Amino acid sequence: QLAAAERAATAAREAEAAKAAPAAPAAELFKIFVRNVGKEPLEVADAAGKAATKPLAAAKPGEAAGEGEFAYVTTGSKLTLRSGDWRVEVETYAMKEGGIGLAFPVQTPTTVEHAGKIVTLAAGAREAYAAPNGGFFWVKDPSSSPALKGAGVAAYALKDDEKARAAAAIAARAAA
């Protein structure tokens, strides 16, 4: 009986400690705009390999950029951008000081341009940035000029009236 009482007391202390522990922050909903800036079609998929947008057409002759589309995501999610053999991932995370962060772990050589700074990444490298609301990142295959493969990527905070639509779109994509 004494052992059972000790186990019960231990369980009660652990339950109290769990109540006092801060809960993990809820994933923040936001949207990522992806624009094809290359000369070949661009596929955008989520971490499960499901299409996060329709395939984005390349720029037509005389146009600077091709199609673009929003994908609803949460902090902690990942999108894969693929054009031919060029591939880059866009990881999302919550910044400690608030706001959204974007990281670009790359599978093939890639340049990342943001706010006038250009960083060239080797295959397997990763670069992370604070992502100002609507601030564009240009990620491109550096092996050709002009870039035949690449994308413009920007993160946007959602207005309250968009959050239910975003949650529904994420759930529908997961269920597909």
XYZ file of C-alpha atoms in Angstrom, residues 23-109:
87
model
C 2.680 24.918 -23.557
C 4.430 24.759 -26.896
C 3.348 27.724 -28.995
C 0.666 26.982 -31.556
C 1.826 26.916 -35.151
C 1.259 30.282 -36.778
C -0.674 30.356 -40.046
C 0.650 32.462 -42.905
C 0.991 32.360 -46.658
C 3.960 32.025 -48.945
C 3.833 33.584 -52.391
C 5.886 31.707 -54.972
C 6.525 33.160 -58.443
C 8.312 31.313 -61.213
C 11.155 33.559 -62.387
C 12.784 30.905 -64.545
C 12.275 29.804 -68.125
C 11.018 26.310 -67.202
C 7.863 25.228 -65.283
C 8.095 25.264 -61.476
C 6.467 22.694 -59.164
C 5.653 23.578 -55.543
C 5.030 20.693 -53.110
C 4.550 20.386 -49.364
C 6.618 18.118 -47.093
C 4.346 15.158 -47.928
C 5.019 15.660 -51.648
C 1.505 16.984 -52.332
C 1.084 19.944 -54.670
C 0.903 23.162 -52.632
C 0.064 25.193 -55.744
C -0.710 24.368 -59.328
C 2.422 23.941 -61.493
C 3.631 27.480 -62.193
C 4.228 28.276 -65.840
C 7.462 29.888 -66.968
C 7.673 33.427 -68.237
C 6.503 33.940 -71.787
C 8.843 35.664 -74.249
C 9.195 39.301 -73.274
C 7.962 38.743 -69.702
C 10.248 39.052 -66.683
C 8.427 36.407 -64.625
C 5.988 33.577 -64.995
C 2.994 32.575 -62.917
C 2.765 33.017 -59.169
C 0.454 31.664 -56.496
C -0.041 31.663 -52.722
C 0.347 28.523 -50.614
C -1.015 28.527 -47.066
C 1.454 27.105 -44.538
C 2.246 27.079 -40.827
C 5.450 27.749 -38.973
C 7.476 24.560 -38.972
C 6.394 23.526 -42.462
C 8.427 22.987 -45.611
C 7.809 23.580 -49.319
C 9.896 22.069 -52.096
C 10.413 24.086 -55.277
C 11.487 22.044 -58.289
C 12.240 22.975 -61.871
C 13.835 20.201 -63.902
C 16.874 19.009 -61.930
C 17.037 22.186 -59.789
C 15.510 21.838 -56.328
C 15.376 24.046 -53.244
C 13.385 23.761 -50.037
C 11.738 26.614 -48.161
C 11.473 25.929 -44.422
C 9.361 28.135 -42.193
C 9.905 28.861 -38.532
C 8.807 31.290 -35.818
C 11.386 33.879 -34.818
C 12.130 34.180 -31.080
C 11.454 37.908 -31.256
C 8.237 37.372 -33.221
C 7.643 37.164 -36.920
C 8.405 34.591 -39.556
C 11.715 33.113 -40.590
C 12.548 31.374 -43.855
C 15.405 28.963 -44.401
C 16.630 27.626 -47.723
C 18.325 24.225 -47.512
C 19.374 23.557 -51.082
C 19.825 20.281 -52.946
C 21.579 21.845 -55.946
C 23.746 24.988 -56.234
